C-alpha positions as a Markdown table, in Angstrom:
| # | Residue | x | y | z |
|---|---|---|---|---|
| 1 | Leu | 4.2 | 34.9 | -13.1 |
| 2 | Thr | 3.4 | 31.2 | -12.2 |
| 3 | Gly | 4.1 | 28.6 | -14.5 |
| 4 | Glu | 3.8 | 24.8 | -14.9 |
| 5 | Val | 6.8 | 22.2 | -15.3 |
| 6 | Arg | 7.2 | 21.5 | -19.4 |
| 7 | Arg | 9.6 | 18.7 | -19.0 |
| 8 | Val | 12.1 | 17.3 | -16.2 |
| 9 | Glu | 15.3 | 16.5 | -17.7 |
| 10 | Val | 15.6 | 12.7 | -16.8 |
| 11 | Asp | 19.1 | 11.6 | -18.4 |
| 12 | Asn | 20.9 | 14.8 | -16.5 |
| 13 | Phe | 19.2 | 14.1 | -13.4 |
| 14 | Met | 20.5 | 10.5 | -13.7 |
| 15 | Lys | 23.6 | 11.2 | -14.6 |
| 16 | Arg | 24.2 | 13.4 | -11.9 |
| 17 | Leu | 22.6 | 10.9 | -9.1 |
| 18 | Asp | 24.8 | 8.1 | -10.4 |
| 19 | Ser | 27.8 | 10.1 | -9.9 |
| 20 | Gly | 26.8 | 10.7 | -6.2 |
| 21 | Asp | 25.6 | 14.3 | -6.5 |
| 22 | Val | 22.8 | 15.8 | -4.4 |
| 23 | Val | 21.0 | 17.8 | -6.7 |
| 24 | Met | 18.8 | 20.4 | -5.6 |
| 25 | Ile | 16.2 | 22.4 | -7.8 |
| 26 | Thr | 15.1 | 25.9 | -8.1 |
| 27 | Ser | 11.4 | 26.9 | -8.3 |
| 28 | Leu | 12.5 | 29.3 | -11.0 |
| 29 | Gly | 12.1 | 28.5 | -14.8 |
| 30 | Tyr | 12.2 | 30.1 | -18.3 |
| 31 | Ser | 10.2 | 29.7 | -21.5 |
| 32 | Ser | 11.2 | 29.2 | -24.4 |
| 33 | Ser | 10.8 | 33.2 | -24.9 |
| 34 | Gly | 13.1 | 33.8 | -22.0 |
| 35 | Glu | 10.3 | 34.6 | -19.5 |
| 36 | Val | 10.7 | 33.9 | -15.6 |
| 37 | Tyr | 8.3 | 31.8 | -14.0 |
| 38 | Asn | 7.7 | 30.7 | -10.8 |
| 39 | Val | 6.9 | 27.1 | -10.2 |
| 40 | Pro | 5.0 | 26.4 | -7.0 |
| 41 | Ser | 8.0 | 23.9 | -5.1 |
| 42 | Glu | 5.0 | 21.0 | -3.8 |
| 43 | Ser | 3.7 | 20.8 | -7.6 |
| 44 | Leu | 7.7 | 20.8 | -8.9 |
| 45 | Ala | 8.8 | 18.3 | -6.1 |
| 46 | Ala | 5.5 | 16.1 | -7.6 |
| 47 | Glu | 6.5 | 16.2 | -11.3 |
| 48 | Val | 10.2 | 15.6 | -10.8 |
| 49 | Ala | 9.7 | 12.5 | -8.5 |
| 50 | Ala | 7.4 | 11.1 | -10.9 |
| 51 | Ala | 9.4 | 11.8 | -13.8 |
| 52 | Leu | 12.3 | 10.2 | -12.4 |
| 53 | Lys | 10.2 | 7.1 | -11.1 |
| 54 | Ala | 11.4 | 8.1 | -7.4 |
| 55 | Ser | 11.1 | 5.5 | -4.5 |
| 56 | Lys | 9.7 | 8.0 | -2.2 |
| 57 | Leu | 8.2 | 11.6 | -2.3 |
| 58 | Val | 8.0 | 13.2 | 1.1 |
| 59 | Tyr | 6.4 | 16.4 | 2.2 |
| 60 | Leu | 6.5 | 18.2 | 5.4 |
| 61 | Thr | 2.9 | 19.3 | 6.7 |
| 62 | Gln | 2.3 | 22.2 | 9.6 |
| 63 | Gly | 1.5 | 19.4 | 11.9 |
| 64 | Glu | -2.1 | 18.2 | 10.4 |
| 65 | Ser | -2.7 | 14.5 | 11.5 |
| 66 | Leu | -5.4 | 12.5 | 9.3 |
| 67 | Val | -7.7 | 10.5 | 12.2 |
| 68 | Asp | -10.1 | 7.5 | 11.6 |
| 69 | Val | -13.4 | 8.7 | 12.9 |
| 70 | Arg | -15.3 | 5.7 | 12.1 |
| 71 | Cys | -13.8 | 3.8 | 14.9 |
| 72 | Glu | -15.4 | 4.1 | 18.4 |
| 73 | Gln | -12.0 | 5.6 | 19.6 |
| 74 | Pro | -10.7 | 8.0 | 17.1 |
| 75 | Lys | -7.6 | 6.6 | 15.9 |
| 76 | Pro | -4.6 | 8.3 | 13.7 |
| 77 | Val | -4.3 | 6.9 | 10.3 |
| 78 | Gln | -0.6 | 6.0 | 9.5 |
| 79 | Ser | -1.1 | 4.8 | 5.6 |
| 80 | Leu | -3.6 | 5.1 | 3.0 |
| 81 | Arg | -3.6 | 2.9 | -0.4 |
| 82 | Leu | -3.9 | 5.3 | -3.5 |
| 83 | Lys | -7.3 | 4.4 | -4.0 |
| 84 | Gln | -8.6 | 5.5 | -0.4 |
| 85 | Ala | -6.6 | 8.7 | -1.0 |
| 86 | Glu | -8.3 | 9.2 | -4.2 |
| 87 | Glu | -11.8 | 8.9 | -2.1 |
| 88 | Leu | -10.8 | 11.3 | 0.2 |
| 89 | Leu | -9.7 | 14.0 | -2.6 |
| 90 | Glu | -13.3 | 13.3 | -4.3 |
| 91 | Arg | -15.2 | 13.9 | -0.9 |
| 92 | Trp | -13.1 | 17.0 | -0.7 |
| 93 | Gly | -14.2 | 18.2 | -4.6 |
| 94 | Val | -10.7 | 17.9 | -6.3 |
| 95 | Asp | -10.6 | 17.5 | -10.1 |
| 96 | Arg | -8.1 | 14.8 | -10.9 |
| 97 | Glu | -7.2 | 17.0 | -13.3 |
| 98 | Leu | -6.0 | 19.6 | -11.2 |
| 99 | Tyr | -4.4 | 17.5 | -8.5 |
| 100 | Asn | -0.8 | 18.8 | -9.0 |
| 101 | Tyr | -1.8 | 22.4 | -10.1 |
| 102 | Tyr | -5.1 | 24.4 | -8.3 |
| 103 | Glu | -4.4 | 27.5 | -7.0 |
| 104 | Glu | -5.7 | 29.9 | -4.6 |
| 105 | Asp | -8.3 | 31.4 | -6.5 |
| 106 | Arg | -9.2 | 27.9 | -8.0 |
| 107 | Glu | -9.4 | 26.2 | -4.5 |
| 108 | Glu | -11.7 | 29.2 | -3.7 |
| 109 | Gln | -13.7 | 28.2 | -6.3 |
| 110 | Leu | -14.2 | 24.5 | -5.1 |
| 111 | His | -14.9 | 25.9 | -1.9 |
| 112 | Asn | -17.5 | 27.4 | -3.0 |
| 113 | Ser | -19.2 | 24.3 | -5.0 |
| 114 | Asp | -21.6 | 21.9 | -4.1 |
| 115 | Ser | -19.4 | 19.6 | -2.0 |
| 116 | Val | -19.6 | 21.8 | 1.2 |
| 117 | Asp | -20.8 | 18.3 | 3.0 |
| 118 | Gly | -18.3 | 16.2 | 2.0 |
| 119 | Arg | -15.6 | 18.9 | 3.0 |
| 120 | Ser | -17.0 | 19.4 | 6.4 |
| 121 | Asn | -16.6 | 15.4 | 6.6 |
| 122 | Val | -13.2 | 16.0 | 5.7 |
| 123 | Asn | -12.8 | 18.6 | 8.2 |
| 124 | Asn | -13.5 | 16.4 | 11.1 |
| 125 | Ile | -11.1 | 13.9 | 10.5 |
| 126 | Ile | -8.0 | 16.1 | 9.9 |
| 127 | Gly | -7.1 | 17.4 | 13.4 |
| 128 | Gly | -5.3 | 21.0 | 13.2 |
| 129 | Gly | -1.6 | 20.9 | 14.0 |
| 130 | Glu | 0.2 | 24.4 | 14.9 |
| 131 | Ser | -2.4 | 26.3 | 12.8 |
| 132 | Gly | -5.4 | 25.1 | 15.3 |
| 133 | Glu | -8.0 | 22.3 | 15.2 |
| 134 | Ala | -9.7 | 21.7 | 11.8 |
| 135 | Ser | -12.9 | 24.1 | 11.2 |
| 136 | Thr | -16.2 | 22.1 | 11.4 |
| 137 | Thr | -18.6 | 24.8 | 10.4 |
| 138 | Gly | -18.7 | 23.4 | 6.9 |
| 139 | Gln | -16.1 | 26.1 | 5.5 |
| 140 | Pro | -12.6 | 24.8 | 5.2 |
| 141 | Ser | -9.6 | 25.7 | 7.5 |
| 142 | Ala | -6.4 | 26.8 | 6.4 |
| 143 | Ala | -4.6 | 23.8 | 7.5 |
| 144 | Val | -7.3 | 21.0 | 6.1 |
| 145 | Ser | -6.7 | 23.0 | 2.9 |
| 146 | Ala | -2.8 | 22.8 | 3.0 |
| 147 | Tyr | -3.1 | 18.9 | 4.1 |
| 148 | Met | -5.5 | 18.0 | 1.2 |
| 149 | Arg | -3.3 | 20.0 | -1.4 |
| 150 | Leu | -0.3 | 17.8 | -0.3 |
| 151 | Leu | -2.4 | 14.5 | -0.4 |
| 152 | Ala | -3.2 | 16.0 | -4.0 |
| 153 | Arg | 0.2 | 16.1 | -5.4 |
| 154 | Cys | 1.3 | 12.7 | -3.3 |
| 155 | Val | -1.8 | 11.3 | -5.4 |
| 156 | Tyr | -0.1 | 12.8 | -8.3 |
| 157 | Ala | 3.0 | 11.5 | -8.1 |
| 158 | Leu | 1.9 | 8.1 | -7.2 |
| 159 | Thr | -0.2 | 7.8 | -10.3 |
| 160 | Gly | 3.0 | 9.1 | -12.3 |
| 161 | Gly | 5.2 | 6.1 | -11.2 |
| 162 | Val | 6.4 | 6.9 | -7.7 |
| 163 | Lys | 6.3 | 4.1 | -5.1 |
| 164 | Arg | 5.3 | 5.9 | -2.1 |
| 165 | Ala | 4.7 | 8.9 | -0.8 |
| 166 | His | 5.0 | 10.4 | 3.0 |
| 167 | Leu | 2.9 | 13.6 | 4.9 |
| 168 | Val | 5.6 | 14.3 | 7.6 |
| 169 | Pro | 4.8 | 16.8 | 10.9 |
| 170 | Thr | 7.7 | 19.1 | 11.3 |
| 171 | Asp | 8.1 | 17.9 | 14.9 |
| 172 | Arg | 11.5 | 17.3 | 16.4 |
| 173 | Gly | 12.9 | 14.0 | 15.1 |
| 174 | Ala | 9.4 | 13.3 | 12.8 |
| 175 | Leu | 11.2 | 12.6 | 9.5 |
| 176 | Leu | 13.8 | 10.1 | 11.1 |
| 177 | Lys | 11.1 | 8.5 | 12.7 |
| 178 | Glu | 9.0 | 7.9 | 9.8 |
| 179 | Leu | 11.9 | 6.7 | 7.6 |
| 180 | Phe | 13.5 | 4.4 | 9.9 |
| 181 | Thr | 10.8 | 3.2 | 12.3 |
| 182 | Arg | 8.0 | 0.8 | 11.4 |
| 183 | Asp | 4.9 | 3.1 | 13.3 |
| 184 | Gly | 6.3 | 6.3 | 11.4 |
| 185 | Ala | 5.5 | 10.0 | 12.6 |
| 186 | Gly | 3.3 | 10.9 | 9.7 |
| 187 | Val | 0.7 | 9.4 | 6.9 |
| 188 | Leu | 2.4 | 6.6 | 4.2 |
| 189 | Ile | 0.4 | 6.6 | 1.1 |
| 190 | Ser | 1.2 | 3.8 | -1.4 |
| 191 | Arg | 0.3 | 2.8 | -4.6 |
| 192 | Asp | -2.3 | -0.4 | -4.6 |
| 193 | Met | 0.0 | -3.3 | -5.5 |
| 194 | Tyr | -3.0 | -5.9 | -4.8 |
| 195 | Glu | -5.1 | -4.5 | -8.2 |
| 196 | Gly | -5.8 | -8.0 | -9.7 |
| 197 | Ile | -6.0 | -10.1 | -6.5 |
| 198 | Arg | -9.7 | -11.5 | -5.7 |
| 199 | Ala | -11.7 | -13.9 | -3.9 |
| 200 | Ala | -11.5 | -16.7 | -6.1 |
| 201 | Thr | -14.9 | -18.4 | -7.8 |
| 202 | Pro | -15.6 | -21.9 | -9.1 |
| 203 | Ala | -14.6 | -20.7 | -12.6 |
| 204 | Asp | -10.9 | -20.7 | -11.0 |
| 205 | Leu | -11.0 | -24.0 | -9.9 |
| 206 | Phe | -9.2 | -25.6 | -12.9 |
| 207 | Ala | -6.5 | -22.7 | -12.8 |
| 208 | Val | -5.8 | -23.1 | -9.3 |
| 209 | Met | -5.6 | -26.9 | -9.6 |
| 210 | Gln | -3.1 | -26.3 | -12.6 |
| 211 | Ile | -0.9 | -24.5 | -10.1 |
| 212 | Ile | -1.0 | -26.7 | -7.4 |
| 213 | Arg | -0.7 | -30.3 | -8.6 |
| 214 | Pro | 3.3 | -30.1 | -9.2 |
| 215 | Leu | 3.6 | -28.9 | -5.9 |
| 216 | Glu | 1.4 | -31.7 | -4.5 |
| 217 | Gln | 3.5 | -34.3 | -6.2 |
| 218 | Gln | 6.9 | -32.8 | -5.3 |
| 219 | Gly | 5.5 | -33.0 | -1.6 |
| 220 | Val | 5.6 | -29.6 | -1.1 |
| 221 | Leu | 1.9 | -28.9 | -0.5 |
| 222 | Val | -0.7 | -30.9 | 0.7 |
| 223 | Ala | -2.9 | -33.4 | -1.7 |
| 224 | Arg | -6.7 | -31.9 | -2.3 |
| 225 | Ser | -8.8 | -33.6 | -3.8 |
| 226 | Glu | -11.0 | -31.7 | -6.7 |
| 227 | Glu | -13.8 | -31.9 | -4.0 |
| 228 | Gln | -11.5 | -30.9 | -0.9 |
| 229 | Leu | -10.2 | -27.7 | -3.1 |
| 230 | Leu | -13.7 | -26.8 | -4.7 |
| 231 | Lys | -15.0 | -26.7 | -0.4 |
| 232 | Asp | -11.8 | -24.8 | 0.5 |
| 233 | Leu | -12.5 | -22.3 | -2.4 |
| 234 | Ser | -14.2 | -19.7 | -0.3 |
| 235 | Asn | -10.9 | -19.2 | 1.8 |
| 236 | Cys | -9.0 | -19.0 | -1.7 |
| 237 | Phe | -7.8 | -16.0 | -3.3 |
| 238 | Val | -6.3 | -15.6 | -6.8 |
| 239 | Met | -3.8 | -13.1 | -8.5 |
| 240 | Val | -5.3 | -12.2 | -12.1 |
| 241 | Arg | -3.8 | -10.5 | -15.1 |
| 242 | Asp | -5.6 | -10.5 | -18.5 |
| 243 | Gly | -8.3 | -13.5 | -16.9 |
| 244 | Ala | -5.3 | -15.6 | -16.6 |
| 245 | Val | -4.6 | -17.1 | -12.6 |
| 246 | Leu | -0.9 | -16.4 | -11.7 |
| 247 | Ala | -1.0 | -17.2 | -8.0 |
| 248 | Cys | -3.1 | -18.6 | -5.4 |
| 249 | Gly | -3.4 | -18.6 | -1.9 |
| 250 | Met | -5.7 | -19.3 | 1.2 |
| 251 | Leu | -6.6 | -18.0 | 4.5 |
| 252 | Lys | -8.5 | -19.6 | 6.8 |
| 253 | Arg | -9.4 | -18.8 | 10.4 |
| 254 | Tyr | -8.9 | -21.4 | 13.3 |
| 255 | Ser | -9.2 | -18.7 | 16.4 |
| 256 | Glu | -10.0 | -15.6 | 17.0 |
| 257 | Thr | -6.6 | -14.8 | 16.9 |
| 258 | His | -5.2 | -17.4 | 14.4 |
| 259 | Ala | -5.3 | -18.1 | 10.7 |
| 260 | Glu | -3.4 | -20.4 | 8.3 |
| 261 | Val | -1.7 | -19.2 | 5.4 |
| 262 | Ser | -1.8 | -22.4 | 3.0 |
| 263 | Cys | -1.7 | -23.7 | -1.0 |
| 264 | Leu | 0.6 | -20.2 | -1.2 |
| 265 | Ala | 1.6 | -20.9 | -5.2 |
| 266 | Val | 2.9 | -18.9 | -8.3 |
| 267 | His | 2.6 | -20.3 | -11.8 |
| 268 | Pro | 6.0 | -21.5 | -12.8 |
| 269 | Ser | 5.9 | -18.8 | -15.7 |
| 270 | Tyr | 5.7 | -16.3 | -13.0 |
| 271 | Arg | 7.7 | -17.0 | -10.7 |
| 272 | Arg | 10.8 | -14.3 | -9.3 |
| 273 | Gly | 8.5 | -11.3 | -10.1 |
| 274 | Gly | 7.5 | -10.6 | -6.2 |
| 275 | Arg | 4.2 | -12.1 | -6.9 |
| 276 | Gly | 4.3 | -14.5 | -3.5 |
| 277 | Glu | 5.6 | -12.1 | -1.8 |
| 278 | Thr | 2.9 | -9.5 | -2.8 |
| 279 | Leu | 0.1 | -12.2 | -2.3 |
| 280 | Leu | 1.5 | -13.0 | 1.2 |
| 281 | Ala | 1.1 | -9.2 | 2.2 |
| 282 | Tyr | -2.4 | -9.2 | 0.9 |
| 283 | Leu | -3.4 | -12.4 | 3.0 |
| 284 | Glu | -1.8 | -10.7 | 5.9 |
| 285 | Arg | -4.0 | -7.6 | 5.4 |
| 286 | Arg | -7.0 | -9.5 | 5.1 |
| 287 | Ala | -6.2 | -11.3 | 8.2 |
| 288 | Leu | -5.2 | -8.1 | 10.3 |
| 289 | Leu | -8.9 | -6.6 | 8.8 |
| 290 | Met | -10.6 | -10.1 | 10.3 |
| 291 | Gly | -9.0 | -8.9 | 13.9 |
| 292 | Val | -6.3 | -11.9 | 13.8 |
| 293 | Thr | -3.2 | -11.8 | 15.5 |
| 294 | Phe | -1.1 | -14.6 | 14.2 |
| 295 | Val | -0.7 | -16.2 | 11.0 |
| 296 | Phe | 1.0 | -19.8 | 10.6 |
| 297 | Val | 2.0 | -21.9 | 8.1 |
| 298 | Leu | 2.6 | -25.6 | 7.7 |
| 299 | Ser | 5.5 | -26.6 | 5.6 |
| 300 | Thr | 8.0 | -29.3 | 4.9 |
| 301 | Arg | 10.0 | -28.0 | 1.7 |
| 302 | Thr | 9.5 | -24.2 | 2.0 |
| 303 | Met | 11.1 | -22.9 | 5.4 |
| 304 | Gln | 13.4 | -20.5 | 4.4 |
| 305 | Trp | 11.2 | -18.9 | 2.5 |
| 306 | Phe | 8.9 | -18.3 | 5.0 |
| 307 | Glu | 11.5 | -17.7 | 8.2 |
| 308 | Glu | 12.9 | -14.4 | 5.3 |
| 309 | Arg | 9.6 | -13.0 | 5.6 |
| 310 | Gly | 9.2 | -13.1 | 9.6 |
| 311 | Phe | 8.0 | -16.5 | 10.5 |
| 312 | Asn | 9.4 | -18.1 | 13.5 |
| 313 | Leu | 9.5 | -22.1 | 14.0 |
| 314 | Val | 7.4 | -23.0 | 16.8 |
| 315 | Asp | 6.3 | -26.7 | 18.2 |
| 316 | Pro | 3.4 | -28.0 | 16.6 |
| 317 | Ser | 1.5 | -27.6 | 19.8 |
| 318 | Ser | 1.3 | -24.1 | 19.6 |
| 319 | Leu | -1.3 | -24.7 | 16.9 |
| 320 | Pro | -5.1 | -23.8 | 17.8 |
| 321 | Ser | -6.6 | -26.8 | 18.9 |
| 322 | Thr | -8.9 | -26.7 | 16.0 |
| 323 | Arg | -6.4 | -27.4 | 13.7 |
| 324 | Asp | -5.5 | -31.2 | 13.3 |
| 325 | Tyr | -1.9 | -31.9 | 12.9 |
| 326 | Asn | -0.7 | -34.9 | 11.0 |
| 327 | Lys | 2.0 | -36.2 | 12.3 |
| 328 | Ser | 3.1 | -38.8 | 10.0 |
| 329 | Arg | 3.6 | -35.7 | 7.2 |
| 330 | Gly | 5.8 | -34.0 | 9.8 |
| 331 | Ser | 5.4 | -30.5 | 8.9 |
| 332 | Lys | 6.8 | -28.0 | 10.4 |
| 333 | Val | 5.1 | -25.2 | 12.4 |
| 334 | Tyr | 5.8 | -21.6 | 11.6 |
| 335 | Ile | 4.1 | -18.5 | 13.0 |
| 336 | Lys | 4.2 | -15.1 | 12.5 |
| 337 | Pro | 2.6 | -12.2 | 14.6 |
| 338 | Leu | 0.9 | -9.8 | 13.4 |
| 339 | Gly | 1.6 | -5.9 | 13.9 |
| 340 | Thr | 0.0 | -3.0 | 11.9 |
| 341 | Gln | -1.2 | -2.3 | 8.3 |
| 342 | Arg | 2.0 | 0.1 | 8.5 |
| 343 | Asp | 4.1 | -3.2 | 9.7 |
| 344 | Val | 3.0 | -4.4 | 6.2 |
| 345 | Asp | 3.9 | -1.4 | 4.5 |
| 346 | Ala | 7.3 | -1.6 | 6.2 |
| 347 | Glu | 7.7 | -5.3 | 4.6 |
| 348 | Glu | 6.4 | -4.1 | 1.4 |
| 349 | Leu | 9.2 | -1.6 | 1.1 |
| 350 | Leu | 11.9 | -4.5 | 2.2 |
| 351 | Trp | 10.8 | -6.4 | -0.5 |
| 352 | Asn | 10.5 | -4.0 | -2.9 |
| 353 | Ile | 7.0 | -5.2 | -3.7 |
| 354 | Thr | 5.5 | -3.2 | -6.4 |
């Protein structure tokens, strides 16, 4: 008989883990009446990981890869945000309530539903591994079905509190590469930590001024008039919670390769919560999407913070010619080379951004 997980004894797990034990979980479970049930190991892993609020959940695939076919030259996808993964599953036709429990008969029912066109598109973007290439006939291949099933488990775990999930092929050394290198070997799916960040509007002007004015008075930020700030507002992004602006930051492009991060500030009541790192990571992702390869900051007081986050001190002559430099202020210039979206993922993990 096939069963489902009713509860996870988190306290017992934590006691074992705190004592240094490695906990191995059997897929066999017992009902209150003494019947023995088998719980699919993939579903069991997702349930336990979510209950423990685990940092990572790792699944091994049959070697399939997720490919972005929107580019002129299709390329493997190295990372997905939770929302993107949910959209992919929606195209596949998987009901949210079935993310962690849909069986072969239910899967067959899904395959015969009205979402054939969406599944055909998904087939085209998942390349087969050892089991062969994905089908493009409108009928899902076994490889694609297995991959999407694991992706659904990952989304279930992430919505339950897991920070990151990995789909890793069974190639030699792939797991080590995935966990200990920036490029990885599979696909990293992570929760959307940028929820609440949006482009600033004129209605946010007063709140942004309240956050940056004390820093301007301390000489940390360059003083901006209200008129100048309103002019720059199109480059500004804010982090909002319950209608209140908690942090702000600007990203302004000065050349094809360089953009400036400026006016990065967090409200005093909300500091030490990783919001500065979160907003910086968001701006770096925006820069990557713009095709920018370097971001730079000018600062007189907060140098170490940026150095710890990958920025290097350079001579002001390294600035783009379109960026004026005020010698009287004596700001130091820090530049950071941007890698890939996966590099930003790795830094988020380093700073434990959630």
